[in-house]
Short mmCIF file of C-alpha atoms in Angstrom, two decimals:
data_model
loop_
_atom_site.label_atom_id
_atom_site.label_comp_id
_atom_site.label_asym_id
_atom_site.label_seq_id
_atom_site.Cartn_x
_atom_site.Cartn_y
_atom_site.Cartn_z
CA ASP A 1 -2.10 22.03 -15.32
CA ALA A 2 -5.45 23.43 -16.32
CA LYS A 3 -8.09 23.75 -13.65
CA THR A 4 -11.20 21.60 -14.09
CA THR A 5 -14.67 22.25 -12.74
CA GLN A 6 -17.18 19.50 -12.05
CA PRO A 7 -20.59 19.48 -10.38
CA PRO A 8 -20.26 18.18 -6.81
CA SER A 9 -22.93 15.53 -7.18
CA MET A 10 -25.27 13.85 -9.66
CA ASP A 11 -27.89 11.13 -9.59
CA CYS A 12 -28.63 8.56 -12.26
CA ALA A 13 -31.18 5.77 -12.51
CA GLU A 14 -29.82 2.28 -12.95
CA GLY A 15 -29.75 1.27 -16.61
CA ARG A 16 -29.76 4.82 -17.86
CA ALA A 17 -26.80 6.71 -19.30
CA ALA A 18 -24.81 8.79 -16.85
CA ASN A 19 -23.40 11.93 -18.41
CA LEU A 20 -20.77 13.59 -16.27
CA PRO A 21 -19.67 17.05 -17.40
CA CYS A 22 -16.30 18.68 -16.89
CA ASN A 23 -15.27 22.23 -17.65
CA HIS A 24 -11.62 22.91 -18.55
CA SER A 25 -11.77 26.28 -20.27
CA THR A 26 -8.07 27.07 -19.74
CA ILE A 27 -6.79 23.79 -21.13
CA SER A 28 -3.73 24.11 -23.34
CA GLY A 29 -3.25 22.39 -26.67
CA ASN A 30 -1.01 19.65 -25.32
CA GLU A 31 -2.98 18.81 -22.19
CA TYR A 32 -4.96 15.62 -22.11
CA VAL A 33 -8.24 15.07 -20.30
CA TYR A 34 -8.17 12.07 -17.97
CA TRP A 35 -11.03 10.50 -16.07
CA TYR A 36 -10.65 8.42 -12.95
CA ARG A 37 -13.14 7.22 -10.39
CA GLN A 38 -12.91 6.22 -6.75
CA ILE A 39 -15.39 3.78 -5.34
CA HIS A 40 -15.78 4.34 -1.62
CA SER A 41 -12.24 4.46 -0.20
CA GLN A 42 -10.65 2.20 -2.77
CA GLY A 43 -7.76 3.27 -4.97
CA PRO A 44 -8.65 5.52 -7.91
CA GLN A 45 -9.49 3.61 -11.06
CA TYR A 46 -8.42 4.81 -14.50
CA ILE A 47 -11.35 5.08 -16.90
CA ILE A 48 -10.34 6.84 -20.09
CA HIS A 49 -8.37 9.75 -21.51
CA GLY A 50 -8.33 11.85 -24.67
CA LEU A 51 -6.77 14.85 -26.35
CA LYS A 52 -9.26 16.13 -28.88
CA ASN A 53 -10.99 13.18 -30.50
CA ASN A 54 -13.84 11.37 -28.85
CA GLU A 55 -12.76 8.12 -27.25
CA THR A 56 -14.56 4.94 -26.27
CA ASN A 57 -13.49 1.87 -24.35
CA GLU A 58 -15.24 -0.95 -22.56
CA MET A 59 -16.02 1.26 -19.57
CA ALA A 60 -17.08 4.59 -20.99
CA SER A 61 -17.08 7.17 -23.76
CA LEU A 62 -15.39 10.53 -23.63
CA ILE A 63 -16.79 13.37 -25.66
CA ILE A 64 -14.56 16.45 -25.97
CA THR A 65 -15.97 19.63 -27.47
CA GLU A 66 -14.34 21.00 -30.57
CA ASP A 67 -12.88 23.97 -28.68
CA ARG A 68 -11.69 21.52 -25.97
CA LYS A 69 -13.06 23.71 -23.21
CA SER A 70 -15.29 21.01 -21.85
CA SER A 71 -15.88 17.29 -21.97
CA THR A 72 -18.43 14.70 -20.95
CA LEU A 73 -17.86 11.24 -19.61
CA ILE A 74 -20.65 8.88 -20.57
CA LEU A 75 -21.39 5.64 -18.78
CA PRO A 76 -23.89 4.16 -21.25
CA HIS A 77 -25.81 1.88 -18.88
CA ALA A 78 -25.10 2.84 -15.30
CA THR A 79 -25.24 0.13 -12.63
CA LEU A 80 -25.24 0.39 -8.86
CA ARG A 81 -21.55 -0.50 -8.95
CA ASP A 82 -20.86 2.74 -10.82
CA THR A 83 -21.68 4.74 -7.71
CA ALA A 84 -18.40 6.55 -7.05
CA VAL A 85 -16.58 9.87 -7.12
CA TYR A 86 -15.54 10.71 -10.68
CA TYR A 87 -12.50 12.90 -11.29
CA CYS A 88 -11.76 14.85 -14.44
CA ILE A 89 -8.08 15.83 -14.67
CA ALA A 90 -6.36 17.94 -17.32
CA SER A 91 -2.67 17.31 -17.54
CA LEU A 92 0.31 17.24 -19.84
CA TYR A 93 1.06 13.80 -21.23
CA ASN A 94 4.64 13.81 -20.04
CA THR A 95 4.16 14.94 -16.47
CA ASP A 96 4.32 12.49 -13.65
CA LYS A 97 1.57 13.56 -11.33
CA LEU A 98 -2.18 13.59 -11.32
CA ILE A 99 -3.80 16.52 -9.53
CA PHE A 100 -7.10 15.28 -8.12
CA GLY A 101 -9.86 17.76 -7.37
CA THR A 102 -13.03 17.05 -5.45
CA GLY A 103 -14.76 15.38 -8.40
CA THR A 104 -18.42 14.53 -8.94
CA ARG A 105 -20.10 12.11 -6.58
CA LEU A 106 -22.35 9.97 -8.80
CA GLN A 107 -25.13 8.13 -7.05
CA VAL A 108 -26.82 5.43 -9.14
CA PHE A 109 -30.20 4.48 -7.73
CA PRO A 110 -32.39 1.43 -8.44
CA GLU B 1 -6.33 -9.18 -14.72
CA PRO B 2 -3.01 -7.81 -13.44
CA GLU B 3 -3.25 -5.52 -10.45
CA VAL B 4 -1.16 -3.45 -8.10
CA THR B 5 -0.88 -5.14 -4.72
CA GLN B 6 -0.27 -3.29 -1.47
CA THR B 7 0.60 -4.65 1.94
CA PRO B 8 -0.38 -4.37 4.68
CA SER B 9 -3.97 -3.23 4.20
CA HIS B 10 -3.89 -1.55 7.60
CA GLN B 11 -0.92 -0.46 9.67
CA VAL B 12 -1.07 1.02 13.13
CA THR B 13 2.11 2.61 14.44
CA GLN B 14 3.20 4.80 17.32
CA MET B 15 4.23 8.36 16.68
CA GLY B 16 7.96 8.58 15.99
CA GLN B 17 8.23 5.03 14.69
CA GLU B 18 9.38 4.15 11.19
CA VAL B 19 6.98 2.44 8.81
CA ILE B 20 7.49 0.81 5.45
CA LEU B 21 4.57 0.46 3.10
CA ARG B 22 4.98 -2.12 0.38
CA CYS B 23 3.70 -2.36 -3.14
CA VAL B 24 4.05 -4.80 -5.99
CA PRO B 25 3.39 -2.90 -9.22
CA ILE B 26 2.13 -4.51 -12.41
CA SER B 27 5.04 -6.41 -13.87
CA ASN B 28 5.65 -4.66 -17.20
CA HIS B 29 5.06 -1.16 -15.86
CA LEU B 30 7.87 1.36 -15.82
CA TYR B 31 6.49 4.29 -13.80
CA PHE B 32 5.68 4.04 -10.12
CA TYR B 33 3.87 6.44 -7.82
CA TRP B 34 2.75 7.01 -4.26
CA TYR B 35 -0.30 9.07 -3.41
CA ARG B 36 -2.06 9.61 -0.13
CA GLN B 37 -5.56 10.57 0.95
CA ILE B 38 -6.27 11.94 4.38
CA LEU B 39 -9.76 10.97 5.51
CA GLY B 40 -12.35 13.15 3.81
CA GLN B 41 -9.79 15.02 1.72
CA LYS B 42 -8.47 14.90 -1.83
CA VAL B 43 -6.07 12.35 -3.22
CA GLU B 44 -2.61 13.95 -3.13
CA PHE B 45 0.45 13.15 -5.19
CA LEU B 46 3.58 12.31 -3.19
CA VAL B 47 6.24 11.01 -5.55
CA SER B 48 6.92 9.42 -8.90
CA PHE B 49 9.75 7.00 -9.67
CA TYR B 50 11.17 6.00 -13.02
CA ASN B 51 14.37 4.32 -14.09
CA ASN B 52 15.40 3.75 -10.48
CA GLU B 53 15.19 7.34 -9.40
CA ILE B 54 12.68 9.89 -8.24
CA SER B 55 11.36 11.84 -11.22
CA GLU B 56 9.07 14.21 -9.37
CA LYS B 57 7.98 14.82 -5.78
CA SER B 58 5.55 17.09 -4.01
CA GLU B 59 6.13 19.44 -1.08
CA ILE B 60 4.60 16.78 1.17
CA PHE B 61 7.44 14.39 0.30
CA ASP B 62 10.02 15.82 2.67
CA ASP B 63 13.11 14.26 4.22
CA GLN B 64 10.96 11.98 6.36
CA PHE B 65 9.88 10.09 3.26
CA SER B 66 11.88 7.85 0.97
CA VAL B 67 11.11 5.37 -1.77
CA GLU B 68 12.94 2.35 -3.01
CA ARG B 69 12.63 -0.41 -5.55
CA PRO B 70 14.86 -2.90 -3.81
CA ASP B 71 14.52 -5.98 -5.97
CA GLY B 72 12.91 -5.15 -9.29
CA SER B 73 9.44 -6.15 -8.20
CA ASN B 74 8.65 -4.35 -4.95
CA PHE B 75 8.25 -0.62 -4.54
CA THR B 76 8.34 0.72 -1.00
CA LEU B 77 7.52 3.95 0.79
CA LYS B 78 9.32 4.57 4.06
CA ILE B 79 8.30 7.15 6.61
CA ARG B 80 11.18 7.59 9.02
CA SER B 81 9.54 9.15 12.04
CA THR B 82 5.78 9.11 11.77
CA LYS B 83 3.63 12.00 12.92
CA LEU B 84 -0.07 12.03 13.75
CA GLU B 85 -0.74 13.96 10.55
CA ASP B 86 0.74 11.13 8.48
CA SER B 87 -2.40 9.11 9.20
CA ALA B 88 -3.98 8.54 5.80
CA MET B 89 -4.67 6.01 3.06
CA TYR B 90 -1.53 5.52 0.99
CA PHE B 91 -1.99 4.41 -2.58
CA CYS B 92 0.67 2.95 -4.80
CA ALA B 93 0.21 3.18 -8.56
CA SER B 94 2.07 2.09 -11.65
CA SER B 95 1.83 2.72 -15.37
CA VAL B 96 3.34 1.69 -18.65
CA ARG B 97 3.31 5.31 -19.73
CA GLN B 98 2.79 8.38 -17.69
CA LEU B 99 -0.63 9.21 -16.27
CA ALA B 100 -2.79 6.21 -17.29
CA ALA B 101 -1.97 4.81 -13.89
CA PHE B 102 -3.34 1.76 -12.14
CA PHE B 103 -3.79 2.09 -8.41
CA GLY B 104 -3.63 -0.44 -5.61
CA GLN B 105 -6.28 -0.77 -2.95
CA GLY B 106 -4.26 1.22 -0.46
CA THR B 107 -2.73 0.90 2.98
CA ARG B 108 -4.52 2.62 5.79
CA LEU B 109 -1.87 4.08 8.07
CA THR B 110 -2.96 5.06 11.55
CA VAL B 111 -0.45 6.88 13.72
CA VAL B 112 -1.31 6.90 17.43
#
């Protein structure tokens, strides 16, 4: 699985867009980018995943660069409840395990 | 909204005792997982289970650990002889397809 690099922490004002970057320069052609988050000590929560096209769902948007070496998770209107650790994971579609790193701790402030 | 349910939320056990952590995955899911998180550390993969057998396991998942899906709805993790270092949050997860997994709220295991 490709290694991912994320900033350890970020701040975002409530109501503004939170843009969380992830570097995965060694990603292979058949590895997906997955995003999860963990609020306090709760179980990780799946957010979104993509291969090369940009993706959007009700929670977030995922923008993947054309060379696939990096991506950005966008929370369009951050709320206090979005305060969490966000994990970017690169992994083959048909493997069974997620390798969690240390993620980005996003603090949303009023 | 369907969710993965774990019981108990907190389990305290004496070192050397056996514990069974229970999970009810989402009903139409086919892949089942256990992860753990020692306090202040990363979430770690333990084991995946598909089609009634283990499909992958980590080095952590040694002979002290076992998993079972006894009745088609529950998914259990057994630790045969607990050690102090087994103290952690244990998360069960399930998915329709691999990797887009839905996690339960966890069982906090404290070994004393």
